[in-house]
Coordinates of C-alpha atoms and ligand atoms in Angstrom, one line a residue:
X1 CA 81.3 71.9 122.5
X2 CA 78.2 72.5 120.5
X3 CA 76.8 70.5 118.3
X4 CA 77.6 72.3 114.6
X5 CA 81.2 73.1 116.0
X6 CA 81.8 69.6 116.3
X7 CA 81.1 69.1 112.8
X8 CA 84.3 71.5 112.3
X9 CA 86.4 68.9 113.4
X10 CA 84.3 65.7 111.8
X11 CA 85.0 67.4 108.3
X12 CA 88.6 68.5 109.3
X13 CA 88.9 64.4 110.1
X14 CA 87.7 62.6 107.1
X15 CA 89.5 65.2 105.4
X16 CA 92.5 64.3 107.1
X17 CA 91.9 60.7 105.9
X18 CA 91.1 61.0 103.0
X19 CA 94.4 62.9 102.3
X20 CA 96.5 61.1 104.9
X21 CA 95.5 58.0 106.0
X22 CA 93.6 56.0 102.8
X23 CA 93.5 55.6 99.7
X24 CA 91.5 57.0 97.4
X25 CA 89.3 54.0 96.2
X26 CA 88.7 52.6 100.0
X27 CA 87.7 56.4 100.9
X28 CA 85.0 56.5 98.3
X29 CA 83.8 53.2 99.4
X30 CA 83.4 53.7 103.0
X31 CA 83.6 57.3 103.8
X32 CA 81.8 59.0 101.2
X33 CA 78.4 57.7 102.8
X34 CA 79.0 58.5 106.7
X35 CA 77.2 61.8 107.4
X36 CA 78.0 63.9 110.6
X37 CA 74.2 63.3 112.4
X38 CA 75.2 64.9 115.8
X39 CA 77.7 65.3 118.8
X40 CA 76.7 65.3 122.5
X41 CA 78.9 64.7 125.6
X42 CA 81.8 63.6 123.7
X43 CA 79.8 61.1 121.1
X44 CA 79.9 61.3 117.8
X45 CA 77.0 59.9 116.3
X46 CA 77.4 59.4 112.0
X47 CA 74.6 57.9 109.8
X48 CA 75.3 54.9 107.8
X49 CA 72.9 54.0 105.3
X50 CA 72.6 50.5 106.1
X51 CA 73.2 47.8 108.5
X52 CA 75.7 46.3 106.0
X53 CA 77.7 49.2 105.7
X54 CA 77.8 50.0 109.5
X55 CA 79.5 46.3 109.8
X56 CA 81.7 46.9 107.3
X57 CA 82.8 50.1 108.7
X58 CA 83.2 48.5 112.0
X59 CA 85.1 45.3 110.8
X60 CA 87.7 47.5 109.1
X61 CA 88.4 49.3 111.7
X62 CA 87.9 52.7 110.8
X63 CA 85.3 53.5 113.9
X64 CA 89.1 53.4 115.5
X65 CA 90.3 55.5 112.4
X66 CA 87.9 58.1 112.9
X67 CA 88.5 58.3 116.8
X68 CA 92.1 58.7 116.7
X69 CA 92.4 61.2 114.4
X70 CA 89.6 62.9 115.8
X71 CA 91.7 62.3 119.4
X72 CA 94.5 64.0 117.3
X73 CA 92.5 67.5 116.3
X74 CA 90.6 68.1 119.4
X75 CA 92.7 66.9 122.0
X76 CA 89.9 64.5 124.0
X77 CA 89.0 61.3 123.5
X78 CA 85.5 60.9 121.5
X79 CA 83.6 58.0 121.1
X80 CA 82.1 57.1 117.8
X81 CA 78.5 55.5 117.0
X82 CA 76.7 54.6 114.2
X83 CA 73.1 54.8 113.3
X84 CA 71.3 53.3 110.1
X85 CA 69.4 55.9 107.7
X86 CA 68.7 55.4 104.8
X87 CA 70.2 58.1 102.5
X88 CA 68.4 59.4 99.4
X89 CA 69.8 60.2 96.3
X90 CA 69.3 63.7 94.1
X91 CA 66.6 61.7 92.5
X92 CA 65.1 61.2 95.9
X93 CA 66.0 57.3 95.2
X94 CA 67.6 55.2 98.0
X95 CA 70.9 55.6 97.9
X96 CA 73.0 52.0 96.3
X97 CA 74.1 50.1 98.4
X98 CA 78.1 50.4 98.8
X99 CA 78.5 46.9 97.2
X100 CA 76.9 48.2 94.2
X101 CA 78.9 50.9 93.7
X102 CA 80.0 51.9 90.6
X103 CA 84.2 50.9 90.0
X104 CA 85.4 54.2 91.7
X105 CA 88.0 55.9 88.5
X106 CA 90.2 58.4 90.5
X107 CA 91.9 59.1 86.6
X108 CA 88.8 60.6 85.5
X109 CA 88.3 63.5 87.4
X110 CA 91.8 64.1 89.0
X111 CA 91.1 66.9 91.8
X112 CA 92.2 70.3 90.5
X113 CA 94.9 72.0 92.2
X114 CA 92.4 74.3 93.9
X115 CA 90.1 71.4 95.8
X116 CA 93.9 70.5 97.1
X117 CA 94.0 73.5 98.4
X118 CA 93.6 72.7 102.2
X119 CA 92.4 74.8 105.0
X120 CA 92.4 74.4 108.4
X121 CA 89.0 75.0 109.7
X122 CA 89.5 77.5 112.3
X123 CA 91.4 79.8 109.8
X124 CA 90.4 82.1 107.1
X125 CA 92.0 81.1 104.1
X126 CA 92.3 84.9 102.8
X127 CA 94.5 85.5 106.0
X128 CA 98.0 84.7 104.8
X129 CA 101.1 86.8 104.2
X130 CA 100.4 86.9 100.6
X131 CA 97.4 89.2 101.2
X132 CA 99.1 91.0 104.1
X133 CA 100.0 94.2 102.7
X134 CA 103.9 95.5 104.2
X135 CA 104.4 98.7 105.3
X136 CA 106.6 100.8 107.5
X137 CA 103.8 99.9 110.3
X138 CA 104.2 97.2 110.4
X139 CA 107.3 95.4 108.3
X140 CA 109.1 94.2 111.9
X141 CA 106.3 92.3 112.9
X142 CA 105.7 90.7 109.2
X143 CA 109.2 89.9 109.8
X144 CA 109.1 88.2 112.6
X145 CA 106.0 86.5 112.2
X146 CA 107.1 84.7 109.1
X147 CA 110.2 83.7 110.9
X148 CA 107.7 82.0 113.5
X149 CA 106.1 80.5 110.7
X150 CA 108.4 78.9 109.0
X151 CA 110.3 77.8 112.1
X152 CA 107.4 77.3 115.2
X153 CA 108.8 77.0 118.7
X154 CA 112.3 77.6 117.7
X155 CA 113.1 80.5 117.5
X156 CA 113.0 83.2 119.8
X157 CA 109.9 85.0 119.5
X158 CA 108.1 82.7 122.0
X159 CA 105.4 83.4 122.8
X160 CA 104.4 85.7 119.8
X161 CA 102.2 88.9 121.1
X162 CA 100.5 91.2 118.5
X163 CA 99.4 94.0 119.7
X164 CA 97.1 97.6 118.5
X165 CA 94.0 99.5 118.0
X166 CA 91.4 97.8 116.1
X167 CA 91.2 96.8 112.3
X168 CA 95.1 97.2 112.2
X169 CA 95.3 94.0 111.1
X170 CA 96.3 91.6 114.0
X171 CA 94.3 89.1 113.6
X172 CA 95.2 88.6 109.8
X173 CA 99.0 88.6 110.8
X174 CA 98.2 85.9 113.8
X175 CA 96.2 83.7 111.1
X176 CA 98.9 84.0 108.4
X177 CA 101.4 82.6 110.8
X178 CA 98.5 79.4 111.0
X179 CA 98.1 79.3 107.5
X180 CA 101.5 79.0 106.9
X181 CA 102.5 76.7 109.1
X182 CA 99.4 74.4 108.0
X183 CA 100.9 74.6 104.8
X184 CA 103.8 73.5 105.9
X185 CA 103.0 70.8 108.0
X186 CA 99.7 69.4 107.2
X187 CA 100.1 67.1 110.7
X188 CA 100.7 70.4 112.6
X189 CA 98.0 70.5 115.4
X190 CA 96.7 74.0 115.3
X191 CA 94.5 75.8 117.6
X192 CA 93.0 79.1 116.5
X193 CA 90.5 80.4 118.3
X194 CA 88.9 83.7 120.1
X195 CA 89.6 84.1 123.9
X196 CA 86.2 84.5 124.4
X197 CA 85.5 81.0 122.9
X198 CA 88.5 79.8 125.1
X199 CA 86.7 81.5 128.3
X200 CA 83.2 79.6 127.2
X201 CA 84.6 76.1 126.4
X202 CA 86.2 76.4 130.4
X203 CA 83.3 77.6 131.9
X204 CA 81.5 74.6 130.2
X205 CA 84.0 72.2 131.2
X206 CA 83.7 73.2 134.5
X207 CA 79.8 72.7 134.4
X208 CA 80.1 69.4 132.7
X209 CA 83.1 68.1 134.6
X210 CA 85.0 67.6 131.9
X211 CA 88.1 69.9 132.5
X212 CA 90.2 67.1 131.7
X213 CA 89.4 66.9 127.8
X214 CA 89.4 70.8 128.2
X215 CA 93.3 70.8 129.1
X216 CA 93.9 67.8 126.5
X217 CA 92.9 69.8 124.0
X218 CA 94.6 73.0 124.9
X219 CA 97.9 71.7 126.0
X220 CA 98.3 69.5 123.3
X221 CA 98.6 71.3 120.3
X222 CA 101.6 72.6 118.1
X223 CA 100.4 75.8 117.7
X224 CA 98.4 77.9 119.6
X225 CA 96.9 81.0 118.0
X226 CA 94.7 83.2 120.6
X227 CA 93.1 86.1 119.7
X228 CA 91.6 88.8 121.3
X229 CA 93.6 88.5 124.7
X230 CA 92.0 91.8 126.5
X231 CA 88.7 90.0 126.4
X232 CA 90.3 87.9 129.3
X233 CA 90.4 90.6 131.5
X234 CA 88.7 90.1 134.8
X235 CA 88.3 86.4 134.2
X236 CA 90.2 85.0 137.0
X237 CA 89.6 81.4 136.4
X238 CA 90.3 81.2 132.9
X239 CA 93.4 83.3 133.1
X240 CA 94.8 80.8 135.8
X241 CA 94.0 78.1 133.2
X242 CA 96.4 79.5 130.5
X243 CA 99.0 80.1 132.5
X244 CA 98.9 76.6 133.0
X245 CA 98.2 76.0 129.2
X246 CA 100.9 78.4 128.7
X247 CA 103.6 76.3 130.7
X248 CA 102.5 73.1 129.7
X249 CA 103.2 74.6 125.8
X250 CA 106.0 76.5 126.3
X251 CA 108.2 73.4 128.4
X252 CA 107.5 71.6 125.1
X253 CA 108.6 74.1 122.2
X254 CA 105.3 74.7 121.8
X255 CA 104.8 77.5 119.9
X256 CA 102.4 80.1 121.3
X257 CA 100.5 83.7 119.4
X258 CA 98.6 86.2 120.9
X259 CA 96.8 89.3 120.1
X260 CA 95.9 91.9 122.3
X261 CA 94.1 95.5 121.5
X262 CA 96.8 97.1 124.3
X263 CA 100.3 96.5 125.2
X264 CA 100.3 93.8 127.7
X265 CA 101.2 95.9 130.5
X266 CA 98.4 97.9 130.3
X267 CA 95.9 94.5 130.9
X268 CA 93.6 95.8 133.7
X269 CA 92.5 92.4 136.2
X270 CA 95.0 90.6 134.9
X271 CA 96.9 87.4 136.7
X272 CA 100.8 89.0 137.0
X273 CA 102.4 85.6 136.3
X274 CA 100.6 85.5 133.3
X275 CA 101.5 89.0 132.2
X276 CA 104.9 88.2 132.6
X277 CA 105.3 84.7 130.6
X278 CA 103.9 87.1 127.9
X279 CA 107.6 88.8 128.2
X280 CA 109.5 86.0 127.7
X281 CA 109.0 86.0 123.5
X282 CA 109.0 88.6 121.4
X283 CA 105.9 91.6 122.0
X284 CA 105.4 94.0 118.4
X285 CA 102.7 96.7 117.6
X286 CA 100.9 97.6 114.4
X287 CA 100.4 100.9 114.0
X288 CA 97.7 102.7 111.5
X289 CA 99.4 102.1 107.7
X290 CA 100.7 105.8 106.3
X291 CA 98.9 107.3 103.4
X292 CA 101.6 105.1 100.8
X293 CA 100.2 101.9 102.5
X294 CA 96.7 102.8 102.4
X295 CA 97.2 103.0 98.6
X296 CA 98.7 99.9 98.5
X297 CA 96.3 98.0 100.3
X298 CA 93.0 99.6 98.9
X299 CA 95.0 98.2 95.5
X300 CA 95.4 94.4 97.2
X301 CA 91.9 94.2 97.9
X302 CA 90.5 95.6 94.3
X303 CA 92.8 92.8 93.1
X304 CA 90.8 90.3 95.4
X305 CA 87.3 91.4 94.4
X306 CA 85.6 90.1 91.4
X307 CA 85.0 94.0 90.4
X308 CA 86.4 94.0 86.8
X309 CA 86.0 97.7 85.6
X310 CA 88.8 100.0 86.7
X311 CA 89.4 102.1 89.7
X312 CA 91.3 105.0 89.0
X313 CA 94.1 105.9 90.8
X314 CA 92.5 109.3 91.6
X315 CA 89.6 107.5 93.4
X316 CA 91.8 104.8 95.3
X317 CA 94.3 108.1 96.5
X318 CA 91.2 110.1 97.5
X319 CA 89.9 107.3 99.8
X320 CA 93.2 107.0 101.0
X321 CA 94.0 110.7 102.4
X322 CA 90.4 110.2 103.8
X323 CA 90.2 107.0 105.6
X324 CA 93.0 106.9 107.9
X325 CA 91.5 105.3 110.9
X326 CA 92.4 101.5 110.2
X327 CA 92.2 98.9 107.3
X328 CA 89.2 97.4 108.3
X329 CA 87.4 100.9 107.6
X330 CA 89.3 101.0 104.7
X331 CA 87.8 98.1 103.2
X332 CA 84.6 98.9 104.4
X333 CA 84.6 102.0 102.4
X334 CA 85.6 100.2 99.4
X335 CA 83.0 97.4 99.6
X336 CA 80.3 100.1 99.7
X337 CA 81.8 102.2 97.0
X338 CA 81.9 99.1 94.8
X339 CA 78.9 97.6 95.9
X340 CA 77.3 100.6 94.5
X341 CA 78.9 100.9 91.6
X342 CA 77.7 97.3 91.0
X343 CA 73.9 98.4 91.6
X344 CA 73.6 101.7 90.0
X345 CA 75.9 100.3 87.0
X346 CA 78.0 103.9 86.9
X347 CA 81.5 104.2 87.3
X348 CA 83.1 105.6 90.1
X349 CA 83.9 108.8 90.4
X350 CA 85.5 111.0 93.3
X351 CA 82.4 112.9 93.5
X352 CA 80.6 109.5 93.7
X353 CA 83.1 108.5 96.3
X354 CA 82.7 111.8 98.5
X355 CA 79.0 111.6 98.4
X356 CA 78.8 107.7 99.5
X357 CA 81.5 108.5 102.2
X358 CA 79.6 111.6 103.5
X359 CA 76.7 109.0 103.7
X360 CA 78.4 106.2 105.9
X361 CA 81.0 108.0 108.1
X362 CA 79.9 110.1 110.3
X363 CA 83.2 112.9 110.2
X364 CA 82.4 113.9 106.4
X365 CA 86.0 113.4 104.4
X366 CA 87.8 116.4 104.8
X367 CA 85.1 117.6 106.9
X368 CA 86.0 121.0 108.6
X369 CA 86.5 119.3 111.9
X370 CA 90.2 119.1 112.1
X371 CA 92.1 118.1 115.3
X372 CA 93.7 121.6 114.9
X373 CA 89.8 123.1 115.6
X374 CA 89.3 120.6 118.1
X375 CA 92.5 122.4 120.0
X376 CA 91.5 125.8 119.4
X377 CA 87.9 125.8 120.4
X378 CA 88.7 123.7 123.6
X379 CA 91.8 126.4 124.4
X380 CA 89.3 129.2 124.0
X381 CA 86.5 127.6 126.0
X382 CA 88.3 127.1 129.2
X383 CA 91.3 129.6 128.4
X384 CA 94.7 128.0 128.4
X385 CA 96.9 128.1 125.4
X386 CA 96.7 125.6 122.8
X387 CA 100.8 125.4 123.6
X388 CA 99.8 124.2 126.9
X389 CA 97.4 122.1 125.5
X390 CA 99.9 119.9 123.4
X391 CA 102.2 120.8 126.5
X392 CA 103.6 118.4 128.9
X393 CA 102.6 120.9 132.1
X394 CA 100.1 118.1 134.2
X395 CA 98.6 121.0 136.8
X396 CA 94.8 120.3 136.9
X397 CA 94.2 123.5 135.4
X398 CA 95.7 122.4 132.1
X399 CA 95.1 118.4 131.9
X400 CA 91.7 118.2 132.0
X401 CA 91.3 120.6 128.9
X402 CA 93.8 118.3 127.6
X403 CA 91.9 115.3 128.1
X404 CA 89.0 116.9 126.7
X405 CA 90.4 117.7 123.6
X406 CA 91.9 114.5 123.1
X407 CA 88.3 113.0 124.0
X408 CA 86.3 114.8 121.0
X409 CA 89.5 114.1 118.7
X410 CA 88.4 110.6 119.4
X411 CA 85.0 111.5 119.1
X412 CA 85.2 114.1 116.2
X413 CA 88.0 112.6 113.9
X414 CA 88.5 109.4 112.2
X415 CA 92.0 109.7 113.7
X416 CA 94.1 106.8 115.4
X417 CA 94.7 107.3 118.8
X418 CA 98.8 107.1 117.7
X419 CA 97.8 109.7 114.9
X420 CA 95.7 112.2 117.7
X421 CA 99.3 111.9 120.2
X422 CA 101.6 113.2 117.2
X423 CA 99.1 115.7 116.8
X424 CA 99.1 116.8 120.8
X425 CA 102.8 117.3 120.9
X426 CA 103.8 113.8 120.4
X427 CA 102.6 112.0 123.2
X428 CA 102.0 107.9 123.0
X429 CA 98.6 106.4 122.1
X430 CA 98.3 105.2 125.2
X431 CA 98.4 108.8 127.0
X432 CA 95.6 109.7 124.4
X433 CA 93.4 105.9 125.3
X434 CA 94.3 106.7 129.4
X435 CA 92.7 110.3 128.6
X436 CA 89.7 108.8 126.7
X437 CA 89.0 106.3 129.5
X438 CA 89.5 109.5 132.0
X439 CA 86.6 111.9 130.4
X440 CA 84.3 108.8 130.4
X441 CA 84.4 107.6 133.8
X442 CA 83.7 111.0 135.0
X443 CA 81.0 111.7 132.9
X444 CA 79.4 109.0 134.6
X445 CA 79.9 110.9 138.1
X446 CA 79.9 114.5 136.9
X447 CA 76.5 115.3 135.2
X448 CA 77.5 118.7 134.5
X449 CA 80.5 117.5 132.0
X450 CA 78.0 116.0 129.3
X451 CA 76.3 119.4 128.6
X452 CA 79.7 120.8 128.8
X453 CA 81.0 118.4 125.6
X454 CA 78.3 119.2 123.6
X455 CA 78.6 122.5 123.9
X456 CA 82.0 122.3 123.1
X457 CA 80.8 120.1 119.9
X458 CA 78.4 122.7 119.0
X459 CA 80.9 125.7 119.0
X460 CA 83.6 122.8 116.7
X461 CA 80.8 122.7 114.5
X462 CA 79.7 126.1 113.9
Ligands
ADP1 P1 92.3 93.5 113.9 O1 92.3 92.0 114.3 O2 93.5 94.2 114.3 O3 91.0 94.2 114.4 P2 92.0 92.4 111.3 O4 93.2 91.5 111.2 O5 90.7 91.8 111.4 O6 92.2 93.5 112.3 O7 92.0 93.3 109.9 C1 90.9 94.0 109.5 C2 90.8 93.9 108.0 O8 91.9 94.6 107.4 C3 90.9 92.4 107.5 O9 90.0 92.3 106.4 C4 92.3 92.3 107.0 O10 92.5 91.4 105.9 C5 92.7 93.7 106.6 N1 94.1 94.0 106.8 C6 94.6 94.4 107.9 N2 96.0 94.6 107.7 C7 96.2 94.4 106.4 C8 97.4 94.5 105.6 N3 98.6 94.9 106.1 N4 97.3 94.2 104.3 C9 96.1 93.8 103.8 N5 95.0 93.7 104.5 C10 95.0 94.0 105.8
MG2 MG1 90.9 90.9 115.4

């Protein structure tokens, strides 16, 4: 682990014991003064700022303090040394020395309820169900993700996999869950964590020889929160390693939560065994939030931002009928539209809103490109119907205009892949990703198909 990620866990510790395991007085006279200085092959080195206060530390005990807990939130054992430094004051002073400390008066300046407010250090404290906005999209998996949270391991839904396009909120729901149980159980050993950083802390173990601390930290938690599973595709070795992380957790009421951008059958290079634990729980989708949602959330987030003068509902509803893609381009929008609010000092407007939009997406809002044009230019261009277009009919003749209009829909629109299926006779998002994927890998074998789509964009466009 690097360096300034292992300061992550140094504050989560004395944190943890200053809350937990101390009280107050001791902590401001023994604690207060370490400083994280660096962390290298499992040694943690902390600066003391003097000899006295190294032996003091040491005498106490609480080089032992600091190991264990830190034992406790990583999973590996981690050795603790001290060096001396002398710390400066504001004032550029030498520090006192802890003798001389002033009488430490907790009364004084009780922490506010806020500073108690803990997070963990892998979550984002803004990701909890309080801010998760519930809609028909996605009310089942709320559901059930609160019932995890309140109850991890126990119930059913183990392991927990969220899965759907981008900026549908998956990783939000996965953290809430964290949060939430952090709340609840401030021991609670919580994991949370990218797959990719999951494939790079293997790899590393593997260079360093140190896949033993990597599977104590893993298959020792409470709580393991995993995001971004697709990113483990074709990684062989590391997939192996969570199926074993995955048993070890599981046999132990372990609760596990994943996130993937594809239902899990649809993983490409991906171990079977593995694919099938994921089975075992509970598997949910998020789909895009309808236009009632939007509005709701672009009203969650105003509430969040510091923005004080008003929105009006005729600006928040004409963002909404525009944006439809996902929430994360939904807030995008609304960052920029405030953000320049905020600069010019003007209220905003819809025609202030229409102009910014124009400026950042590249579909205009309610541009002329419609999936409805995408059909009928493609059906004129290679001469099938558009009814066999939104058909089910799979000769050749027929699919690959298909696939091509469901391509430039991708392209063209700011249209979900779920939304572009309803609109092409109701077929699954997954039909409309497979014929995506199809119209890509060809153009890299078929040089005469790029000219063809362009032309084809040229003749939308006109
Ligand atoms: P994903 O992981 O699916 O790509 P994220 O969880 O990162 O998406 O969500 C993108 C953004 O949208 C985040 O800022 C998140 O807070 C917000 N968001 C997503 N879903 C909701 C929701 N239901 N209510 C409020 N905000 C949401
Ligand atoms: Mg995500």
């Amino acid at each position: 682990m690097a360096n300034l990620e292992f300061k992550v866990f140094w504050d989560e510790c004395i944190r943890q014991i200053r809350e937990n395991k101390i009280d107050e007085a001791e902590f401001h006279l023994w604690f207060e003064k370490l400083i994280y200085h660096s962390y290298e092959n499992s040694m943690l080195i902390i600066a003391t700022p003097s000899r006295f206060y190294k032996d003091q530390v040491i005498s106490r005990g609480y080089n032992r303090l600091i190991e264990k807990t830190l034992e406790e939130l990583s999973g590996s054992q981690i050795r603790v040394d001290f060096i001396i430094s002398e710390i400066r004051d504001e004032d550029g002073e030498p520090a006192p020395e802890p003798e001389k400390l002033p009488p430490v008066n907790n009364r004084e300046n009780p922490p506010s309820s806020e500073d108690k407010r803990i997070s963990h250090p892998q979550l984002q404290t803004n990701f909890t169900f309080r801010n998760y906005v519930i809609g028909n999209n996605n009310d089942f998996a709320v559901g059930a993700a609160k019932a995890i949270a309140d109850n991890p391991g126990k119930t059913q839904y183990n392991p927990f996999l969220i899965y759907g396009g981008v900026g549908l909120g998956k990783t939000h729901l996965m953290q809430a869950i964290g949060n939430q149980v952090y709340q609840n159980n401030r021991e609670a050993k919580i994991v949370c964590i990218p797959s990719e950083t999951f494939v790079n802390e293997f790899i590393q173990s593997i260079r360093t020889n140190t896949q033993n601390n990597f599977k104590n930290k893993y298959r020792k938690v409470d709580l393991l929160l995993l995001d971004d599973i697709h990113d483990l595709q074709d990684k062989n070795d590391t997939q192996e390693e969570l199926f074993h992380t995955f048993n070890a957790l599981y046999d132990f009421d372990k609760q596990l939560v994943f996130t993937c951008d594809r239902p899990p059958s649809e993983l490409k290079k991906f171990n079977d065994r593995l694919k099938s634990r994921f089975q075992r729980g509970l598997i949910v989708d998020l789909q895009p939030p309808s236009y009632e949602t939007r509005i709701a959330i672009i009203k969650k987030k105003i509430e969040q931002t510091n923005y004080n003068n008003e929105i009006s509902l005729e600006v928040i509803e004409f963002i909404s009928k525009n944006i439809t893609s996902n929430i994360r381009d939904l807030e995008a929008a609304l960052n920029r539209i405030i953000g320049y609010s905020d600069i010019v000092k003007k209220d905003i407007t819809v025609d202030s809103v229409k102009n910014l939009l124009q400026q950042y997406f590249s579909v205009s809002p309610q541009s002329s490109v419609t999936i409805g044009k995408i059909q009928k230019s493609v059906s004129e261009y290679f001469n099938v119907s558009i009814m066999e277009i939104k058909g089910k009919k799979r000769t050749q003749k027929i699919t690959f205009p298909r696939h091509v209009a469901m391509y430039l829909s991708r392209e063209l629109t700011d249209y979900s892949t779920t939304e572009i299926g309803i609109e092409f006779g109701g077929k699954d998002h997954t039909t409309v990703m497979h014929a995506c994927q199809r119209i890509d890998e060809r153009m890299t074998v078929d040089s005469t198909l790029e000219p063809m789509i362009i032309e084809l964009k040229k003749i939308i466009f006109s």
